[in-house]
XYZ file of C-alpha atoms in Angstrom:
464
model
C 124.124 25.308 26.621
C 125.811 23.146 24.088
C 124.028 19.842 23.007
C 125.356 17.201 20.756
C 122.518 16.567 18.163
C 123.579 12.838 17.580
C 123.118 12.337 21.333
C 119.858 14.193 21.965
C 117.520 11.566 20.299
C 119.102 8.775 22.499
C 118.614 10.403 25.977
C 115.766 8.919 27.908
C 113.414 10.608 30.246
C 115.925 10.385 33.077
C 118.465 12.777 31.441
C 118.079 16.538 32.738
C 119.554 19.118 30.606
C 121.373 22.165 31.766
C 119.461 25.104 31.453
C 120.914 27.711 29.165
C 122.010 31.112 30.332
C 119.032 33.378 29.851
C 120.983 35.910 27.812
C 123.479 33.649 26.158
C 127.031 34.221 25.122
C 127.906 37.669 23.508
C 126.704 37.848 20.067
C 130.137 38.313 18.499
C 131.951 35.806 20.468
C 131.207 33.086 17.627
C 133.403 29.990 17.747
C 135.951 29.772 15.011
C 134.147 27.104 12.685
C 135.745 24.270 10.810
C 136.174 24.711 7.025
C 132.604 24.926 5.462
C 131.885 21.380 3.966
C 129.350 20.178 1.381
C 125.804 21.565 1.264
C 123.225 19.676 3.490
C 122.121 16.500 1.754
C 118.858 14.461 1.992
C 120.286 11.570 3.802
C 118.342 8.809 5.456
C 115.778 10.208 7.862
C 115.747 13.586 6.025
C 112.572 15.279 4.309
C 113.271 18.590 2.557
C 110.406 21.056 3.431
C 111.196 24.054 1.419
C 113.862 26.039 -0.272
C 114.427 29.757 -0.871
C 116.335 30.776 -4.038
C 118.320 33.799 -5.124
C 121.432 32.847 -3.321
C 125.339 32.322 -4.241
C 128.021 29.953 -3.837
C 131.518 29.656 -4.435
C 132.266 27.419 -7.248
C 133.762 26.654 -10.735
C 133.106 29.100 -13.470
C 133.665 28.380 -17.262
C 137.393 29.217 -16.637
C 138.180 27.119 -13.431
C 137.556 27.220 -9.675
C 137.630 30.370 -7.530
C 134.804 32.499 -8.876
C 131.799 33.733 -6.928
C 128.506 32.689 -8.430
C 126.093 35.675 -9.074
C 123.326 35.771 -6.594
C 120.512 35.261 -9.140
C 120.961 31.617 -8.708
C 118.578 29.031 -7.880
C 117.200 26.707 -4.951
C 119.705 24.163 -4.225
C 119.547 20.871 -6.013
C 121.024 18.524 -3.401
C 123.916 15.962 -4.068
C 123.175 12.547 -3.059
C 125.486 10.314 -1.085
C 127.724 7.870 -2.530
C 125.897 4.751 -1.205
C 123.331 3.427 1.138
C 124.827 3.321 4.599
C 123.546 1.277 7.383
C 121.539 -1.995 7.395
C 118.043 -0.748 7.357
C 117.283 -1.518 3.632
C 117.337 0.668 0.879
C 115.221 3.884 0.752
C 114.226 6.159 -2.220
C 116.386 9.312 -2.146
C 114.553 12.573 -1.718
C 112.916 14.161 -4.874
C 115.804 16.649 -5.382
C 118.553 14.195 -5.054
C 116.701 11.979 -7.449
C 116.323 14.775 -9.919
C 120.036 15.981 -9.958
C 121.977 14.554 -12.890
C 124.925 12.564 -11.727
C 127.065 13.993 -14.635
C 125.869 17.433 -14.197
C 129.561 18.949 -13.722
C 130.793 17.052 -16.812
C 127.941 18.175 -18.932
C 128.412 21.662 -17.703
C 132.044 21.628 -18.706
C 131.187 20.131 -22.006
C 128.543 22.845 -22.718
C 130.838 25.688 -21.949
C 133.579 24.258 -23.991
C 131.219 24.098 -27.002
C 130.431 27.851 -26.462
C 126.774 26.863 -25.541
C 126.139 25.109 -28.782
C 125.340 21.784 -26.995
C 122.437 19.978 -25.529
C 123.421 18.095 -22.253
C 122.766 14.427 -21.983
C 121.906 13.915 -18.329
C 122.389 10.799 -16.475
C 120.643 9.921 -13.096
C 121.679 7.712 -10.220
C 118.233 5.973 -10.309
C 115.335 6.346 -12.825
C 113.202 9.343 -12.217
C 109.871 8.034 -11.037
C 107.365 8.060 -13.877
C 104.669 9.533 -11.536
C 106.774 12.467 -10.697
C 107.520 13.305 -14.308
C 103.725 12.853 -15.263
C 102.906 15.245 -12.439
C 105.498 17.917 -13.390
C 105.859 17.364 -17.078
C 103.322 20.111 -18.236
C 103.900 23.794 -17.932
C 101.529 26.455 -17.660
C 101.331 29.745 -19.683
C 98.633 31.328 -17.771
C 100.847 33.855 -15.979
C 103.683 34.551 -18.722
C 102.564 37.994 -19.314
C 102.782 38.834 -15.830
C 106.088 37.217 -15.271
C 107.731 39.045 -18.250
C 106.285 42.493 -17.028
C 107.693 41.776 -13.623
C 111.162 40.974 -15.096
C 111.134 43.856 -17.418
C 110.207 46.230 -14.664
C 113.241 45.258 -12.508
C 115.626 45.540 -15.475
C 114.208 48.922 -16.566
C 114.800 50.249 -13.126
C 118.163 48.709 -12.352
C 119.619 47.636 -15.622
C 120.669 44.001 -14.504
C 119.561 41.815 -11.649
C 123.094 42.140 -9.998
C 122.630 45.782 -9.874
C 119.108 45.355 -8.300
C 120.671 43.076 -5.607
C 123.416 45.230 -4.526
C 120.941 48.207 -4.543
C 118.238 46.771 -2.492
C 119.862 43.605 -0.636
C 122.472 45.613 1.157
C 126.015 44.393 2.399
C 126.596 40.688 3.109
C 126.582 39.766 6.730
C 129.275 38.248 9.061
C 128.609 35.112 10.742
C 128.133 36.926 14.031
C 125.867 39.271 12.413
C 123.760 36.483 10.959
C 123.574 34.747 14.238
C 122.215 38.128 15.776
C 119.669 38.362 13.212
C 118.377 34.702 13.821
C 118.357 35.361 17.560
C 116.196 38.563 17.234
C 113.817 37.105 14.759
C 113.102 34.144 16.844
C 112.595 36.355 19.743
C 110.063 38.106 17.696
C 108.272 34.983 16.992
C 108.078 34.155 20.771
C 109.421 30.754 20.398
C 113.052 31.043 21.424
C 114.829 31.279 24.787
C 118.398 30.869 23.363
C 120.432 30.495 20.321
C 123.548 28.589 21.387
C 126.564 27.428 19.061
C 126.599 23.713 18.370
C 130.073 22.075 19.204
C 130.310 18.801 17.147
C 133.207 17.809 15.308
C 131.150 15.565 12.885
C 129.478 18.636 11.438
C 131.181 20.608 8.737
C 128.945 23.625 9.059
C 128.532 26.001 11.879
C 125.460 25.105 13.621
C 122.999 26.722 16.321
C 120.167 25.251 18.245
C 117.127 27.514 18.387
C 116.051 26.320 21.985
C 112.560 27.025 23.474
C 112.291 27.786 27.178
C 108.777 26.662 27.099
C 109.692 23.307 26.022
C 112.409 23.016 28.692
C 109.583 23.736 31.389
C 107.508 20.907 29.708
C 110.575 18.647 29.946
C 110.946 19.145 33.625
C 107.208 19.057 34.402
C 106.503 15.876 32.143
C 109.975 14.372 32.016
C 110.012 14.164 28.351
C 112.889 13.473 26.060
C 115.605 16.182 25.639
C 114.760 16.137 21.912
C 111.856 18.173 22.977
C 113.881 21.319 23.795
C 115.257 21.660 20.243
C 113.139 23.877 18.026
C 115.435 24.324 15.066
C 118.872 23.391 13.917
C 120.415 26.436 12.019
C 123.421 25.511 9.869
C 125.624 28.189 8.208
C 127.317 27.037 4.965
C 128.803 28.707 1.887
C 127.961 25.702 -0.325
C 124.312 26.195 -0.882
C 123.264 27.375 -4.390
C 120.023 28.993 -2.586
C 119.669 31.507 0.156
C 118.318 28.943 2.552
C 116.688 25.468 2.713
C 114.348 23.875 5.431
C 114.355 20.311 5.976
C 113.591 17.696 8.724
C 116.609 15.852 9.565
C 116.473 13.010 12.300
C 113.129 14.374 13.477
C 114.593 18.015 13.917
C 113.634 20.841 11.787
C 116.822 22.055 10.343
C 117.402 25.393 8.347
C 120.646 25.747 6.446
C 121.653 29.248 5.458
C 123.929 30.466 2.697
C 126.726 32.626 4.172
C 127.341 34.005 0.771
C 123.752 35.017 0.264
C 122.827 36.438 3.686
C 122.315 40.248 2.841
C 121.601 43.070 5.259
C 118.002 43.974 4.081
C 117.268 40.410 2.767
C 117.941 38.011 5.606
C 114.831 38.669 7.741
C 112.789 38.010 4.676
C 114.232 34.647 4.406
C 113.574 33.962 7.952
C 109.844 35.155 7.478
C 109.744 32.530 4.516
C 111.257 29.530 6.244
C 110.346 30.023 9.892
C 107.517 32.548 9.935
C 105.758 30.669 7.237
C 106.858 26.875 6.463
C 108.006 26.304 10.217
C 104.863 27.835 12.009
C 102.224 26.667 9.632
C 104.007 22.988 10.166
C 104.016 23.411 13.869
C 100.397 24.522 13.702
C 99.482 21.705 11.446
C 100.458 19.059 13.946
C 97.638 20.242 16.224
C 94.883 19.940 13.626
C 92.648 16.746 13.114
C 93.909 16.896 9.309
C 97.582 16.496 10.318
C 97.763 13.092 8.619
C 97.101 11.929 4.981
C 94.088 10.108 6.365
C 92.880 13.358 8.072
C 93.305 15.403 4.743
C 91.376 12.924 2.937
C 88.645 12.950 5.684
C 88.275 16.618 5.542
C 88.605 16.812 1.748
C 91.461 19.176 1.839
C 92.914 20.811 -1.275
C 96.577 20.441 -1.686
C 98.713 23.062 0.459
C 100.473 24.254 -2.729
C 100.237 26.761 -4.425
C 99.094 28.734 -1.319
C 102.138 27.364 0.935
C 104.903 28.457 -1.433
C 102.749 31.588 -2.635
C 102.446 32.784 1.009
C 106.173 32.122 1.782
C 107.261 34.030 -1.343
C 105.204 36.827 -0.576
C 106.639 36.951 3.077
C 110.137 36.982 1.609
C 109.674 40.486 0.108
C 106.973 41.667 2.432
C 108.864 44.672 4.021
C 111.188 45.386 1.238
C 111.161 48.916 -0.081
C 111.099 47.484 -3.738
C 109.346 44.205 -3.145
C 109.894 42.775 -6.793
C 108.988 39.270 -7.411
C 111.825 38.542 -9.657
C 112.991 35.219 -8.656
C 109.321 33.790 -8.822
C 108.665 35.455 -12.196
C 112.024 34.344 -13.848
C 111.285 30.859 -12.800
C 107.813 30.779 -14.159
C 108.836 31.988 -17.377
C 111.897 29.727 -17.717
C 109.864 26.615 -17.319
C 107.115 27.720 -19.821
C 109.863 28.317 -22.287
C 111.582 25.017 -21.577
C 108.515 23.186 -22.437
C 108.996 24.441 -25.963
C 112.743 24.688 -26.458
C 116.066 22.529 -26.331
C 118.460 23.253 -23.441
C 120.586 25.312 -25.816
C 117.749 27.380 -27.245
C 116.424 27.952 -23.751
C 119.923 29.140 -22.668
C 120.099 31.708 -25.446
C 116.605 32.796 -24.773
C 117.435 33.566 -21.237
C 120.226 35.823 -22.272
C 117.854 38.871 -22.807
C 117.150 38.625 -18.929
C 120.121 37.228 -17.450
C 123.686 38.107 -18.768
C 125.739 35.821 -16.419
C 126.192 32.417 -18.161
C 126.693 30.537 -15.085
C 123.207 31.656 -13.484
C 121.658 30.996 -16.961
C 123.082 27.436 -16.744
C 121.506 26.909 -13.348
C 118.050 28.092 -14.308
C 118.289 25.801 -17.625
C 119.314 22.876 -15.332
C 116.541 23.565 -12.959
C 113.961 23.736 -15.647
C 115.252 20.609 -17.579
C 115.676 18.439 -14.521
C 114.291 15.046 -15.028
C 115.146 14.761 -18.893
C 117.886 12.708 -20.231
C 118.255 14.101 -23.868
C 117.771 17.926 -23.341
C 117.660 18.564 -27.269
C 114.105 17.872 -26.877
C 111.367 20.229 -25.669
C 110.296 19.409 -22.052
C 110.306 20.974 -18.495
C 109.906 20.037 -14.934
C 107.147 22.481 -13.912
C 107.198 22.490 -9.910
C 108.781 25.822 -9.674
C 106.001 27.582 -11.388
C 104.236 27.084 -8.024
C 105.849 30.314 -6.582
C 104.189 32.838 -8.963
C 101.037 30.794 -9.299
C 100.473 30.975 -5.530
C 101.554 34.482 -5.135
C 99.020 35.788 -7.796
C 96.070 33.498 -6.304
C 96.850 34.990 -3.017
C 97.148 38.519 -4.091
C 93.882 38.217 -5.968
C 91.939 37.070 -2.968
C 93.689 38.945 -0.279
C 90.849 40.991 0.710
C 88.840 38.038 1.649
C 91.394 35.786 3.166
C 91.938 35.645 6.762
C 95.609 35.478 7.086
C 96.045 34.859 10.638
C 93.586 31.752 10.493
C 95.418 30.688 7.311
C 98.578 30.497 9.600
C 96.885 28.811 12.702
C 95.175 26.116 10.619
C 98.413 24.708 9.418
C 99.252 23.311 5.912
C 95.804 24.163 4.165
C 94.925 26.080 1.107
C 93.355 29.556 1.301
C 90.373 27.992 -0.476
C 89.731 25.835 2.464
C 90.168 28.313 5.493
C 86.519 29.254 5.779
C 85.179 25.833 5.700
C 87.670 24.595 8.228
C 87.618 27.134 10.707
C 84.898 25.205 12.928
C 86.937 22.171 12.877
C 90.250 23.734 13.858
C 92.248 23.429 17.039
C 93.251 27.135 17.669
C 94.568 26.963 21.166
C 98.110 27.337 21.610
C 98.736 27.874 17.792
C 101.221 30.419 16.578
C 100.652 33.472 14.412
C 103.815 35.020 12.932
C 104.795 38.063 14.395
C 104.556 40.190 11.403
C 100.794 39.436 11.080
C 99.940 40.880 14.428
C 99.525 44.257 12.758
C 97.195 43.075 10.263
C 96.539 46.705 8.943
C 100.158 47.048 7.921
C 100.512 43.542 6.666
C 97.646 44.303 4.141
C 99.309 47.463 3.129
C 102.422 45.775 2.372
C 100.465 43.083 0.053
C 98.911 46.245 -1.779
C 102.530 47.649 -2.023
C 103.803 44.470 -3.921
C 100.692 44.433 -6.215
C 101.655 48.231 -7.217
C 105.384 47.609 -7.247
C 105.070 44.630 -9.780
C 102.792 46.550 -12.164
C 99.740 44.386 -11.116
C 96.264 45.589 -10.676
C 92.857 44.334 -9.301
C 90.861 44.384 -12.800
C 93.848 42.184 -14.344
C 93.890 39.715 -11.355
C 90.171 39.337 -11.341
C 90.112 38.526 -15.323
C 92.956 36.107 -14.646
C 91.468 34.302 -11.658
C 87.739 34.770 -11.906
C 85.585 33.465 -8.896
């Protein structure tokens, strides 16, 4: 079945969809896509839910165009659109758009021409909200020692991060292979009847719809909107700086996947992060009495983070043979150093861990976003949430009810025991990889050991 995503929202209850073929088209009969366009933005009606880093993109190097950026790169900082379209009044851009310097490419060129001896002067399309800068203006050094140990453990074993990626990530996958992995993963989660190519000339990415047969049955029984049959829109693009990003666009969950970062042994981990964690917990959250901001206040819920991103980050590496927490560790370290250093000094400091100058630039921009004069110490600390959440969950993994943590939606692990008597558990989804809980717990133990952590250290860092 081929659906027009722009038309789906406008069909009324009288519009009956055509049922998809049960088995779908052959996996390798992918349509020839139009030329990949720019990365997904944060337009009107779009909310960014999550982003997974460590991706690559084709872009400009110091010497010009045509290079392939090394895959140690960062979550995508979305590019804003050049104007407010439509007549619905002006809306604030999403956080990542607001924090992207509008002159970042010009400052990058100037920085590289100066042989890295220059501190960029960033400009923003709109003033960065003071409340945002206040919230994320202070870095923590609580887990710096652990971050450094994780980074050095990877480098001692593999020499460079690029070598680690090639050795453990496997080969890059073709579009058809990515499609096949997505199909199989969604079938494992039990929420997909079909993955179909989306034919729409208005989209510059290759898109697929993850369609739920259960939702189609609901549609016929209750004559609901056609939109109900769309689980997730998946976009394939080669212009992301990240492996993936999950957002809600026009009321549809939309997952953008980087073609250049989809590796054989890592793609399913990305799907566990985005679909198996963020998406499933989000779906389950809609069933709970605390699904609204008022409900969260009523039940006195703690913030979903750092649990949300910590859990998703663990799921990214869960079944790797070498489940190193490189990205979370390097982000944590970079932000802590940014709070003490200028941009150029931070860039020089990171050279001990990352040789690729383009990758170091990305980490520095990520840590310094929100600043205008980067010659001053300062940081944007949001990305420390990954390692923070990881270590907290690993510290308490023996007492956390992980299936219940997924079923209750966007809640902190600290609230699970208190909330379980209020939760609506009927028809909630549990990620397939949590079904064998014994294996799941063994993998968490393996992550602890691989990254040079131990129980005594975690208890001292995070006492009860």
